[in-house]
PDB file of C-alpha atoms in Angstrom:
ATOM      1  CA  MET A 214     188.112 183.854 -38.379  1.00  0.00           C
ATOM      2  CA  ALA A 215     188.841 180.536 -37.932  1.00  0.00           C
ATOM      3  CA  GLU A 216     189.843 181.852 -34.100  1.00  0.00           C
ATOM      4  CA  VAL A 217     186.435 183.507 -33.802  1.00  0.00           C
ATOM      5  CA  LYS A 218     184.576 180.415 -34.967  1.00  0.00           C
ATOM      6  CA  MET A 219     186.029 178.286 -32.262  1.00  0.00           C
ATOM      7  CA  LYS A 220     184.857 180.637 -29.592  1.00  0.00           C
ATOM      8  CA  GLN A 221     181.564 180.545 -30.899  1.00  0.00           C
ATOM      9  CA  GLU A 222     181.604 177.123 -30.324  1.00  0.00           C
ATOM     10  CA  GLY A 223     183.319 177.120 -27.295  1.00  0.00           C
ATOM     11  CA  ALA A 224     180.337 179.335 -26.233  1.00  0.00           C
ATOM     12  CA  GLU A 225     177.613 177.244 -27.689  1.00  0.00           C
ATOM     13  CA  ALA A 226     179.037 174.060 -26.150  1.00  0.00           C
ATOM     14  CA  ALA A 227     179.117 175.741 -22.689  1.00  0.00           C
ATOM     15  CA  ASP A 228     175.499 176.764 -23.038  1.00  0.00           C
ATOM     16  CA  ILE A 229     174.488 173.311 -24.010  1.00  0.00           C
ATOM     17  CA  GLU A 230     176.096 171.979 -20.706  1.00  0.00           C
ATOM     18  CA  ASN A 231     174.805 174.339 -18.560  1.00  0.00           C
ATOM     19  CA  ARG A 232     171.065 173.825 -19.763  1.00  0.00           C
ATOM     20  CA  ILE A 233     171.784 170.084 -19.309  1.00  0.00           C
ATOM     21  CA  ILE A 234     172.852 170.747 -15.910  1.00  0.00           C
ATOM     22  CA  GLU A 235     169.605 173.039 -15.204  1.00  0.00           C
ATOM     23  CA  LEU A 236     167.645 170.025 -16.691  1.00  0.00           C
ATOM     24  CA  CYS A 237     169.365 167.337 -14.102  1.00  0.00           C
ATOM     25  CA  GLN A 238     168.464 170.079 -11.374  1.00  0.00           C
ATOM     26  CA  GLN A 239     165.067 170.004 -12.440  1.00  0.00           C
ATOM     27  CA  PHE A 240     164.397 166.293 -12.322  1.00  0.00           C
ATOM     28  CA  PRO A 241     166.822 165.139  -9.535  1.00  0.00           C
ATOM     29  CA  HIS A 242     166.084 161.644 -10.337  1.00  0.00           C
ATOM     30  CA  GLY A 243     167.630 161.655 -13.553  1.00  0.00           C
ATOM     31  CA  ILE A 244     167.209 162.645 -17.214  1.00  0.00           C
ATOM     32  CA  THR A 245     167.263 160.312 -20.583  1.00  0.00           C
ATOM     33  CA  ASP A 246     168.651 161.607 -23.598  1.00  0.00           C
ATOM     34  CA  GLN A 247     164.917 162.314 -25.216  1.00  0.00           C
ATOM     35  CA  VAL A 248     164.282 164.678 -22.396  1.00  0.00           C
ATOM     36  CA  ILE A 249     167.508 166.767 -23.433  1.00  0.00           C
ATOM     37  CA  GLN A 250     166.643 166.304 -27.393  1.00  0.00           C
ATOM     38  CA  ASN A 251     162.776 167.658 -26.521  1.00  0.00           C
ATOM     39  CA  GLU A 252     164.356 170.465 -24.641  1.00  0.00           C
ATOM     40  CA  MET A 253     166.903 171.332 -27.300  1.00  0.00           C
ATOM     41  CA  PRO A 254     165.575 170.194 -30.788  1.00  0.00           C
ATOM     42  CA  HIS A 255     167.756 172.542 -32.501  1.00  0.00           C
ATOM     43  CA  ILE A 256     171.117 171.064 -31.070  1.00  0.00           C
ATOM     44  CA  GLU A 257     172.315 168.345 -33.500  1.00  0.00           C
ATOM     45  CA  ALA A 258     172.969 164.588 -31.828  1.00  0.00           C
ATOM     46  CA  LYS A 259     177.019 165.130 -32.124  1.00  0.00           C
ATOM     47  CA  GLN A 260     176.948 168.329 -30.111  1.00  0.00           C
ATOM     48  CA  ARG A 261     174.502 166.974 -27.326  1.00  0.00           C
ATOM     49  CA  ALA A 262     176.504 163.638 -27.276  1.00  0.00           C
ATOM     50  CA  MET A 263     179.835 166.055 -26.814  1.00  0.00           C
ATOM     51  CA  ALA A 264     178.522 168.096 -23.969  1.00  0.00           C
ATOM     52  CA  ILE A 265     177.232 165.138 -22.199  1.00  0.00           C
ATOM     53  CA  ASN A 266     180.727 163.077 -22.263  1.00  0.00           C
ATOM     54  CA  ARG A 267     182.336 166.320 -21.096  1.00  0.00           C
ATOM     55  CA  LEU A 268     180.058 166.466 -17.861  1.00  0.00           C
ATOM     56  CA  LEU A 269     180.468 162.653 -17.559  1.00  0.00           C
ATOM     57  CA  SER A 270     184.439 163.354 -17.659  1.00  0.00           C
ATOM     58  CA  VAL A 271     184.737 166.005 -15.481  1.00  0.00           C
ATOM     59  CA  GLY A 272     182.479 164.275 -13.031  1.00  0.00           C
ATOM     60  CA  GLN A 273     179.507 166.728 -13.106  1.00  0.00           C
ATOM     61  CA  LEU A 274     176.848 163.834 -14.329  1.00  0.00           C
ATOM     62  CA  ASP A 275     176.561 160.421 -13.575  1.00  0.00           C
ATOM     63  CA  LEU A 276     175.584 157.549 -15.864  1.00  0.00           C
ATOM     64  CA  LEU A 277     172.681 155.305 -14.476  1.00  0.00           C
ATOM     65  CA  ARG A 278     170.982 152.362 -15.858  1.00  0.00           C
ATOM     66  CA  SER A 279     167.125 152.308 -15.874  1.00  0.00           C
ATOM     67  CA  GLY A 280     164.414 149.987 -17.059  1.00  0.00           C
ATOM     68  CA  THR A 281     163.681 152.594 -20.013  1.00  0.00           C
ATOM     69  CA  GLY A 282     167.359 153.073 -20.702  1.00  0.00           C
ATOM     70  CA  LEU A 283     170.415 155.353 -19.728  1.00  0.00           C
ATOM     71  CA  LEU A 284     169.510 158.170 -17.238  1.00  0.00           C
ATOM     72  CA  TYR A 285     172.026 161.298 -16.688  1.00  0.00           C
ATOM     73  CA  ARG A 286     171.986 162.502 -12.916  1.00  0.00           C
ATOM     74  CA  MET A 287     173.689 165.279 -11.205  1.00  0.00           C
ATOM     75  CA  LYS A 288     176.643 163.720  -8.977  1.00  0.00           C
ATOM     76  CA  ASP A 289     176.446 164.713  -5.514  1.00  0.00           C
ATOM     77  CA  THR A 290     179.749 166.545  -4.541  1.00  0.00           C
ATOM     78  CA  GLN A 291     180.743 164.486  -1.520  1.00  0.00           C
ATOM     79  CA  THR A 292     180.258 161.203  -3.479  1.00  0.00           C
ATOM     80  CA  ALA A 293     182.286 162.862  -6.325  1.00  0.00           C
ATOM     81  CA  SER A 294     185.239 163.553  -4.083  1.00  0.00           C
ATOM     82  CA  LYS A 295     185.172 160.149  -2.492  1.00  0.00           C
ATOM     83  CA  MET A 296     184.849 158.156  -5.713  1.00  0.00           C
ATOM     84  CA  LYS A 297     187.576 160.387  -7.339  1.00  0.00           C
ATOM     85  CA  GLY A 298     189.999 158.258  -9.105  1.00  0.00           C
ATOM     86  CA  SER A 299     187.670 154.984  -9.290  1.00  0.00           C
ATOM     87  CA  ASP A 300     187.066 153.575 -12.841  1.00  0.00           C
ATOM     88  CA  ASN A 301     183.910 152.791 -14.384  1.00  0.00           C
ATOM     89  CA  GLN A 302     183.309 149.578 -13.246  1.00  0.00           C
ATOM     90  CA  GLU A 303     183.433 150.878  -9.585  1.00  0.00           C
ATOM     91  CA  LYS A 304     181.376 153.689 -10.342  1.00  0.00           C
ATOM     92  CA  LEU A 305     178.656 151.269 -11.892  1.00  0.00           C
ATOM     93  CA  VAL A 306     178.845 149.001  -8.665  1.00  0.00           C
ATOM     94  CA  TYR A 307     178.501 152.184  -6.504  1.00  0.00           C
ATOM     95  CA  GLN A 308     175.347 153.237  -8.229  1.00  0.00           C
ATOM     96  CA  ILE A 309     173.648 149.546  -8.212  1.00  0.00           C
ATOM     97  CA  ILE A 310     174.110 149.508  -4.080  1.00  0.00           C
ATOM     98  CA  GLU A 311     172.759 153.063  -3.794  1.00  0.00           C
ATOM     99  CA  ASP A 312     169.631 152.319  -6.084  1.00  0.00           C
ATOM    100  CA  ALA A 313     169.207 149.413  -3.542  1.00  0.00           C
ATOM    101  CA  GLY A 314     168.720 151.627  -0.540  1.00  0.00           C
ATOM    102  CA  ASN A 315     168.416 150.596   2.681  1.00  0.00           C
ATOM    103  CA  LYS A 316     167.479 146.856   1.983  1.00  0.00           C
ATOM    104  CA  GLY A 317     170.846 146.679   0.460  1.00  0.00           C
ATOM    105  CA  ILE A 318     171.790 144.290  -2.394  1.00  0.00           C
ATOM    106  CA  TRP A 319     173.406 140.667  -2.445  1.00  0.00           C
ATOM    107  CA  SER A 320     176.616 140.532  -4.549  1.00  0.00           C
ATOM    108  CA  ARG A 321     175.164 138.049  -6.648  1.00  0.00           C
ATOM    109  CA  ASP A 322     172.234 140.591  -7.563  1.00  0.00           C
ATOM    110  CA  ILE A 323     175.415 143.139  -8.549  1.00  0.00           C
ATOM    111  CA  ARG A 324     177.004 140.630 -10.653  1.00  0.00           C
ATOM    112  CA  TYR A 325     173.557 140.270 -12.510  1.00  0.00           C
ATOM    113  CA  LYS A 326     172.995 143.717 -12.911  1.00  0.00           C
ATOM    114  CA  SER A 327     176.467 144.681 -13.694  1.00  0.00           C
ATOM    115  CA  ASN A 328     177.301 141.920 -15.937  1.00  0.00           C
ATOM    116  CA  LEU A 329     180.797 141.615 -14.163  1.00  0.00           C
ATOM    117  CA  PRO A 330     182.969 138.703 -13.192  1.00  0.00           C
ATOM    118  CA  LEU A 331     182.388 137.651  -9.365  1.00  0.00           C
ATOM    119  CA  THR A 332     186.117 137.996  -8.647  1.00  0.00           C
ATOM    120  CA  GLU A 333     185.955 141.322  -9.944  1.00  0.00           C
ATOM    121  CA  ILE A 334     182.870 142.394  -7.942  1.00  0.00           C
ATOM    122  CA  ASN A 335     184.633 140.930  -4.696  1.00  0.00           C
ATOM    123  CA  LYS A 336     187.810 142.695  -5.544  1.00  0.00           C
ATOM    124  CA  ILE A 337     185.703 146.174  -5.618  1.00  0.00           C
ATOM    125  CA  LEU A 338     183.430 145.597  -2.920  1.00  0.00           C
ATOM    126  CA  LYS A 339     186.659 144.901  -0.810  1.00  0.00           C
ATOM    127  CA  ASN A 340     188.136 148.335  -2.090  1.00  0.00           C
ATOM    128  CA  MET A 341     184.980 150.107  -1.720  1.00  0.00           C
ATOM    129  CA  GLU A 342     184.586 148.605   1.737  1.00  0.00           C
ATOM    130  CA  SER A 343     188.157 150.194   2.787  1.00  0.00           C
ATOM    131  CA  LYS A 344     187.135 153.613   1.858  1.00  0.00           C
ATOM    132  CA  LYS A 345     184.093 153.259   3.752  1.00  0.00           C
ATOM    133  CA  LEU A 346     181.946 154.028   0.590  1.00  0.00           C
ATOM    134  CA  ILE A 347     179.665 150.988   1.345  1.00  0.00           C
ATOM    135  CA  LYS A 348     179.477 148.429   4.187  1.00  0.00           C
ATOM    136  CA  ALA A 349     178.368 144.997   4.489  1.00  0.00           C
ATOM    137  CA  VAL A 350     175.196 144.187   6.680  1.00  0.00           C
ATOM    138  CA  LYS A 351     174.199 140.622   7.827  1.00  0.00           C
ATOM    139  CA  SER A 352     170.563 139.917   7.169  1.00  0.00           C
ATOM    140  CA  VAL A 353     168.198 137.861   9.479  1.00  0.00           C
ATOM    141  CA  ALA A 354     166.576 136.748   6.648  1.00  0.00           C
ATOM    142  CA  ALA A 355     169.571 134.559   5.312  1.00  0.00           C
ATOM    143  CA  SER A 356     172.249 133.725   8.196  1.00  0.00           C
ATOM    144  CA  LYS A 357     175.321 133.034   5.902  1.00  0.00           C
ATOM    145  CA  LYS A 358     174.874 136.036   3.214  1.00  0.00           C
ATOM    146  CA  LYS A 359     175.588 139.661   3.648  1.00  0.00           C
ATOM    147  CA  VAL A 360     173.784 142.887   1.673  1.00  0.00           C
ATOM    148  CA  TYR A 361     175.737 145.602   0.715  1.00  0.00           C
ATOM    149  CA  MET A 362     174.477 149.096   1.413  1.00  0.00           C
ATOM    150  CA  LEU A 363     175.884 152.807   1.140  1.00  0.00           C
ATOM    151  CA  TYR A 364     177.844 153.570   4.400  1.00  0.00           C
ATOM    152  CA  ASN A 365     175.878 156.238   5.820  1.00  0.00           C
ATOM    153  CA  VAL A 366     172.622 154.408   5.254  1.00  0.00           C
ATOM    154  CA  GLN A 367     170.817 153.122   8.103  1.00  0.00           C
ATOM    155  CA  PRO A 368     169.783 149.387   7.486  1.00  0.00           C
ATOM    156  CA  ASP A 369     165.834 148.683   6.907  1.00  0.00           C
ATOM    157  CA  ARG A 370     163.834 146.515   9.982  1.00  0.00           C
ATOM    158  CA  SER A 371     163.809 143.882   7.621  1.00  0.00           C
ATOM    159  CA  VAL A 372     167.571 143.370   7.230  1.00  0.00           C
ATOM    160  CA  THR A 373     168.563 143.506  10.581  1.00  0.00           C
ATOM    161  CA  GLY A 374     164.975 142.421  12.423  1.00  0.00           C
ATOM    162  CA  GLY A 375     164.798 145.809  14.461  1.00  0.00           C
ATOM    163  CA  ALA A 376     164.740 145.722  18.210  1.00  0.00           C
ATOM    164  CA  TRP A 377     163.999 141.779  18.443  1.00  0.00           C
ATOM    165  CA  TYR A 378     167.361 140.795  16.975  1.00  0.00           C
ATOM    166  CA  SER A 379     170.831 141.124  18.514  1.00  0.00           C
ATOM    167  CA  ASP A 380     173.823 139.554  16.118  1.00  0.00           C
ATOM    168  CA  GLN A 381     170.821 137.617  14.216  1.00  0.00           C
ATOM    169  CA  ASP A 382     169.758 135.813  17.245  1.00  0.00           C
ATOM    170  CA  PHE A 383     165.999 136.586  17.834  1.00  0.00           C
ATOM    171  CA  GLU A 384     165.705 137.942  21.930  1.00  0.00           C
ATOM    172  CA  SER A 385     162.949 135.701  22.914  1.00  0.00           C
ATOM    173  CA  GLU A 386     163.533 136.258  26.667  1.00  0.00           C
ATOM    174  CA  PHE A 387     163.637 140.232  25.902  1.00  0.00           C
ATOM    175  CA  VAL A 388     160.603 140.371  23.915  1.00  0.00           C
ATOM    176  CA  GLU A 389     158.759 138.015  26.770  1.00  0.00           C
ATOM    177  CA  VAL A 390     159.583 140.360  29.768  1.00  0.00           C
ATOM    178  CA  LEU A 391     158.183 143.263  27.384  1.00  0.00           C
ATOM    179  CA  ASN A 392     155.137 141.173  26.558  1.00  0.00           C
ATOM    180  CA  GLN A 393     154.814 140.815  30.408  1.00  0.00           C
ATOM    181  CA  GLN A 394     155.289 144.511  31.454  1.00  0.00           C
ATOM    182  CA  CYS A 395     152.861 145.643  28.424  1.00  0.00           C
ATOM    183  CA  PHE A 396     150.078 143.481  29.915  1.00  0.00           C
ATOM    184  CA  LYS A 397     150.748 144.321  33.564  1.00  0.00           C
ATOM    185  CA  PHE A 398     150.632 147.924  32.780  1.00  0.00           C
ATOM    186  CA  LEU A 399     147.307 147.734  30.932  1.00  0.00           C
ATOM    187  CA  GLN A 400     146.079 145.123  33.958  1.00  0.00           C
ATOM    188  CA  THR A 401     147.031 147.753  36.418  1.00  0.00           C
ATOM    189  CA  LYS A 402     144.757 150.133  34.023  1.00  0.00           C
ATOM    190  CA  ALA A 403     141.780 147.806  34.102  1.00  0.00           C
ATOM    191  CA  GLU A 404     142.039 147.215  37.807  1.00  0.00           C
ATOM    192  CA  ALA A 405     142.103 151.068  38.460  1.00  0.00           C
ATOM    193  CA  ALA A 406     139.128 151.584  36.572  1.00  0.00           C
ATOM    194  CA  ARG A 407     136.852 149.187  38.161  1.00  0.00           C
ATOM    195  CA  ASP A 408     138.135 150.213  41.685  1.00  0.00           C
ATOM    196  CA  SER A 409     136.805 153.508  40.822  1.00  0.00           C
ATOM    197  CA  LYS A 410     133.305 152.296  41.334  1.00  0.00           C
ATOM    198  CA  GLN A 411     131.816 154.370  38.460  1.00  0.00           C
ATOM    199  CA  ASN A 412     129.192 153.388  36.154  1.00  0.00           C
ATOM    200  CA  PRO A 413     130.031 150.520  33.447  1.00  0.00           C
ATOM    201  CA  MET A 414     130.785 152.524  30.659  1.00  0.00           C
ATOM    202  CA  ILE A 415     133.155 154.851  32.387  1.00  0.00           C
ATOM    203  CA  GLN A 416     134.901 152.185  33.763  1.00  0.00           C
ATOM    204  CA  ARG A 417     135.451 150.323  30.544  1.00  0.00           C
ATOM    205  CA  ASN A 418     136.415 153.520  28.579  1.00  0.00           C
ATOM    206  CA  SER A 419     138.905 154.310  31.497  1.00  0.00           C
ATOM    207  CA  SER A 420     140.470 151.063  31.405  1.00  0.00           C
ATOM    208  CA  PHE A 421     141.931 151.877  27.731  1.00  0.00           C
ATOM    209  CA  ALA A 422     145.443 153.139  27.190  1.00  0.00           C
ATOM    210  CA  SER A 423     146.946 154.343  23.876  1.00  0.00           C
ATOM    211  CA  SER A 424     149.847 152.822  22.665  1.00  0.00           C
ATOM    212  CA  HIS A 425     151.799 155.972  23.477  1.00  0.00           C
ATOM    213  CA  GLU A 426     150.870 155.554  27.103  1.00  0.00           C
ATOM    214  CA  VAL A 427     152.270 151.917  27.041  1.00  0.00           C
ATOM    215  CA  TRP A 428     155.546 153.161  25.060  1.00  0.00           C
ATOM    216  CA  LYS A 429     155.985 155.676  27.837  1.00  0.00           C
ATOM    217  CA  TYR A 430     155.818 153.293  30.580  1.00  0.00           C
ATOM    218  CA  ILE A 431     158.259 150.717  29.074  1.00  0.00           C
ATOM    219  CA  CYS A 432     160.388 153.837  28.340  1.00  0.00           C
ATOM    220  CA  GLU A 433     160.686 154.886  31.721  1.00  0.00           C
ATOM    221  CA  LEU A 434     161.160 151.349  33.042  1.00  0.00           C
ATOM    222  CA  GLY A 435     164.226 151.168  31.414  1.00  0.00           C
ATOM    223  CA  ILE A 436     164.325 147.496  30.602  1.00  0.00           C
ATOM    224  CA  SER A 437     165.722 147.898  27.124  1.00  0.00           C
ATOM    225  CA  LYS A 438     169.022 148.900  26.231  1.00  0.00           C
ATOM    226  CA  VAL A 439     167.886 149.587  22.517  1.00  0.00           C
ATOM    227  CA  GLU A 440     165.660 152.353  21.898  1.00  0.00           C
ATOM    228  CA  LEU A 441     162.215 151.110  21.176  1.00  0.00           C
ATOM    229  CA  SER A 442     159.812 153.131  19.105  1.00  0.00           C
ATOM    230  CA  MET A 443     155.773 153.215  19.394  1.00  0.00           C
ATOM    231  CA  GLU A 444     155.508 150.944  16.458  1.00  0.00           C
ATOM    232  CA  ASP A 445     157.661 148.221  18.218  1.00  0.00           C
ATOM    233  CA  ILE A 446     155.644 148.636  21.127  1.00  0.00           C
ATOM    234  CA  GLU A 447     152.377 147.666  19.109  1.00  0.00           C
ATOM    235  CA  THR A 448     154.094 144.816  17.708  1.00  0.00           C
ATOM    236  CA  ILE A 449     154.246 143.379  21.473  1.00  0.00           C
ATOM    237  CA  LEU A 450     150.434 144.447  21.820  1.00  0.00           C
ATOM    238  CA  ASN A 451     149.524 142.605  18.782  1.00  0.00           C
ATOM    239  CA  THR A 452     150.863 139.329  20.439  1.00  0.00           C
ATOM    240  CA  LEU A 453     149.112 140.176  23.493  1.00  0.00           C
ATOM    241  CA  ILE A 454     145.879 140.615  21.113  1.00  0.00           C
ATOM    242  CA  TYR A 455     147.147 137.076  19.217  1.00  0.00           C
ATOM    243  CA  ASP A 456     147.181 135.847  22.763  1.00  0.00           C
ATOM    244  CA  GLY A 457     143.431 136.735  23.906  1.00  0.00           C
ATOM    245  CA  LYS A 458     144.843 139.030  26.698  1.00  0.00           C
ATOM    246  CA  VAL A 459     144.240 142.315  25.058  1.00  0.00           C
ATOM    247  CA  GLU A 460     141.663 143.766  22.931  1.00  0.00           C
ATOM    248  CA  MET A 461     142.200 146.901  20.711  1.00  0.00           C
ATOM    249  CA  THR A 462     139.899 149.697  19.034  1.00  0.00           C
ATOM    250  CA  ILE A 463     140.124 152.765  16.945  1.00  0.00           C
ATOM    251  CA  ILE A 464     138.897 156.115  17.801  1.00  0.00           C
ATOM    252  CA  ALA A 465     139.334 159.547  15.995  1.00  0.00           C
ATOM    253  CA  ALA A 466     141.567 162.052  17.325  1.00  0.00           C
ATOM    254  CA  LYS A 467     142.587 165.591  16.644  1.00  0.00           C
ATOM    255  CA  GLU A 468     144.985 166.615  14.705  1.00  0.00           C
ATOM    256  CA  GLY A 469     148.164 166.926  16.809  1.00  0.00           C
ATOM    257  CA  THR A 470     146.923 164.784  19.652  1.00  0.00           C
ATOM    258  CA  VAL A 471     150.083 162.551  21.231  1.00  0.00           C
ATOM    259  CA  GLY A 472     149.975 159.086  19.734  1.00  0.00           C
ATOM    260  CA  SER A 473     147.447 159.733  17.023  1.00  0.00           C
ATOM    261  CA  VAL A 474     148.630 158.702  13.349  1.00  0.00           C
ATOM    262  CA  ASP A 475     146.361 160.207  10.417  1.00  0.00           C
ATOM    263  CA  GLY A 476     143.832 161.579  12.816  1.00  0.00           C
ATOM    264  CA  GLN A 477     143.329 158.035  14.378  1.00  0.00           C
ATOM    265  CA  MET A 478     144.373 156.660  17.726  1.00  0.00           C
ATOM    266  CA  LYS A 479     144.628 153.000  18.895  1.00  0.00           C
ATOM    267  CA  LEU A 480     143.585 152.137  22.322  1.00  0.00           C
ATOM    268  CA  TYR A 481     144.551 148.821  24.128  1.00  0.00           C
ATOM    269  CA  ARG A 482     142.713 147.339  27.464  1.00  0.00           C
ATOM    270  CA  ALA A 483     143.120 143.835  29.383  1.00  0.00           C
ATOM    271  CA  VAL A 484     140.622 141.365  29.212  1.00  0.00           C
ATOM    272  CA  ASN A 485     139.693 138.139  30.932  1.00  0.00           C
ATOM    273  CA  PRO A 486     138.152 135.418  28.560  1.00  0.00           C
ATOM    274  CA  ILE A 487     134.637 134.330  29.307  1.00  0.00           C
ATOM    275  CA  ILE A 488     135.566 130.727  28.540  1.00  0.00           C
ATOM    276  CA  GLN A 489     138.659 129.027  27.667  1.00  0.00           C
ATOM    277  CA  PRO A 490     139.449 128.410  24.101  1.00  0.00           C
ATOM    278  CA  ALA A 491     139.348 125.013  21.919  1.00  0.00           C
ATOM    279  CA  GLY A 492     142.075 123.200  22.043  1.00  0.00           C
ATOM    280  CA  LEU A 493     142.877 123.789  18.270  1.00  0.00           C
ATOM    281  CA  VAL A 494     142.767 127.411  18.808  1.00  0.00           C
ATOM    282  CA  ARG A 495     145.473 127.389  21.575  1.00  0.00           C
ATOM    283  CA  THR A 496     148.033 125.855  18.967  1.00  0.00           C
ATOM    284  CA  PRO A 497     150.188 128.549  17.422  1.00  0.00           C
ATOM    285  CA  CYS A 498     148.218 128.131  13.803  1.00  0.00           C
ATOM    286  CA  GLY A 499     144.890 128.792  15.679  1.00  0.00           C
ATOM    287  CA  LEU A 500     146.464 132.713  16.189  1.00  0.00           C
ATOM    288  CA  CYS A 501     148.741 132.850  13.589  1.00  0.00           C
ATOM    289  CA  PRO A 502     148.152 136.079  11.630  1.00  0.00           C
ATOM    290  CA  VAL A 503     150.005 134.504   8.620  1.00  0.00           C
ATOM    291  CA  PHE A 504     148.210 131.341   8.483  1.00  0.00           C
ATOM    292  CA  HIS A 505     147.161 131.503   4.913  1.00  0.00           C
ATOM    293  CA  ASP A 506     150.579 132.306   4.005  1.00  0.00           C
ATOM    294  CA  CYS A 507     152.336 129.123   5.504  1.00  0.00           C
ATOM    295  CA  HIS A 508     153.030 126.191   3.363  1.00  0.00           C
ATOM    296  CA  GLU A 509     155.747 123.905   2.704  1.00  0.00           C
ATOM    297  CA  GLY A 510     158.660 125.195   0.696  1.00  0.00           C
ATOM    298  CA  GLY A 511     157.650 128.967   1.472  1.00  0.00           C
ATOM    299  CA  GLU A 512     159.262 131.693   3.557  1.00  0.00           C
ATOM    300  CA  ILE A 513     156.728 131.037   6.104  1.00  0.00           C
ATOM    301  CA  SER A 514     156.148 127.038   6.464  1.00  0.00           C
ATOM    302  CA  PRO A 515     155.782 124.426   9.416  1.00  0.00           C
ATOM    303  CA  SER A 516     158.892 123.193   9.205  1.00  0.00           C
ATOM    304  CA  ASN A 517     160.677 126.080  10.054  1.00  0.00           C
ATOM    305  CA  CYS A 518     158.030 127.901  12.552  1.00  0.00           C
ATOM    306  CA  ILE A 519     159.784 128.251  15.838  1.00  0.00           C
ATOM    307  CA  TYR A 520     156.530 128.972  17.467  1.00  0.00           C
ATOM    308  CA  MET A 521     155.231 125.450  16.546  1.00  0.00           C
ATOM    309  CA  THR A 522     158.557 124.094  17.899  1.00  0.00           C
ATOM    310  CA  GLU A 523     158.533 125.912  21.026  1.00  0.00           C
ATOM    311  CA  TRP A 524     154.691 124.609  21.514  1.00  0.00           C
ATOM    312  CA  LEU A 525     155.696 121.129  20.797  1.00  0.00           C
ATOM    313  CA  GLU A 526     158.433 121.113  23.139  1.00  0.00           C
ATOM    314  CA  TYR A 527     156.449 122.538  26.162  1.00  0.00           C
TER     315      TYR A 527
END
């Protein structure tokens, strides 16, 4: 009788575990204990806890912390094999770094979230780097600080600075060359439109070029060692707009049209200013798109503005 009872309890425990796994697959971002309780109200808390602990011990579930409490989530099989033999502290640090995504996280924030001593965190980080579970990336926002992210994650542009930075140094010459070539392309387009001798409205419309056309031209020139996106080229075109050399208009476009986004397309054309701008407007502040966010002591301030420094030196 005792043997039959044990077999029944074992079958019930397996059913509970399978149901918990099904719930985790249904909610890949994780489930709380309350979700399990709602789905299996007839199961006692002790049975539920035993099933969860078993799934955690065999490495099928991850235990995560969230603002609302603890979450249970299916463990990634590749990560599970790499994390085999790791202790709970290392798993916790890995989860914190994983949650930070492609923007990474500083060791100070890992310490705050994990409540582990800094010496222990540094030891864990070094060990995980050697296993190629995580990597340290220098952030352009703080040159002396590193952020940590998963090894196979591509860092966000806010961390690396995108195409405009190389080893944390702003490539001002590269940006200037792109600026000149983009403007040259639009000037050529405008001159060709004027030489066509058509009516003014047709001339004006044909002088516009899409950001995709400018991007294609720059790619064909082969002046960039890094792969540039259309967004990168639009950033350069925006600087030309701030300089008063280019104007932009947005038109409706058919779905699937090359260069269109959400049914809209940005068009640019070179312009000649009718009158020279006033002296105050020529200062970086006169054209700065984040002028209202600029204040001493802030992330954007006159004391660390490279454009103001260059303008004063010029």
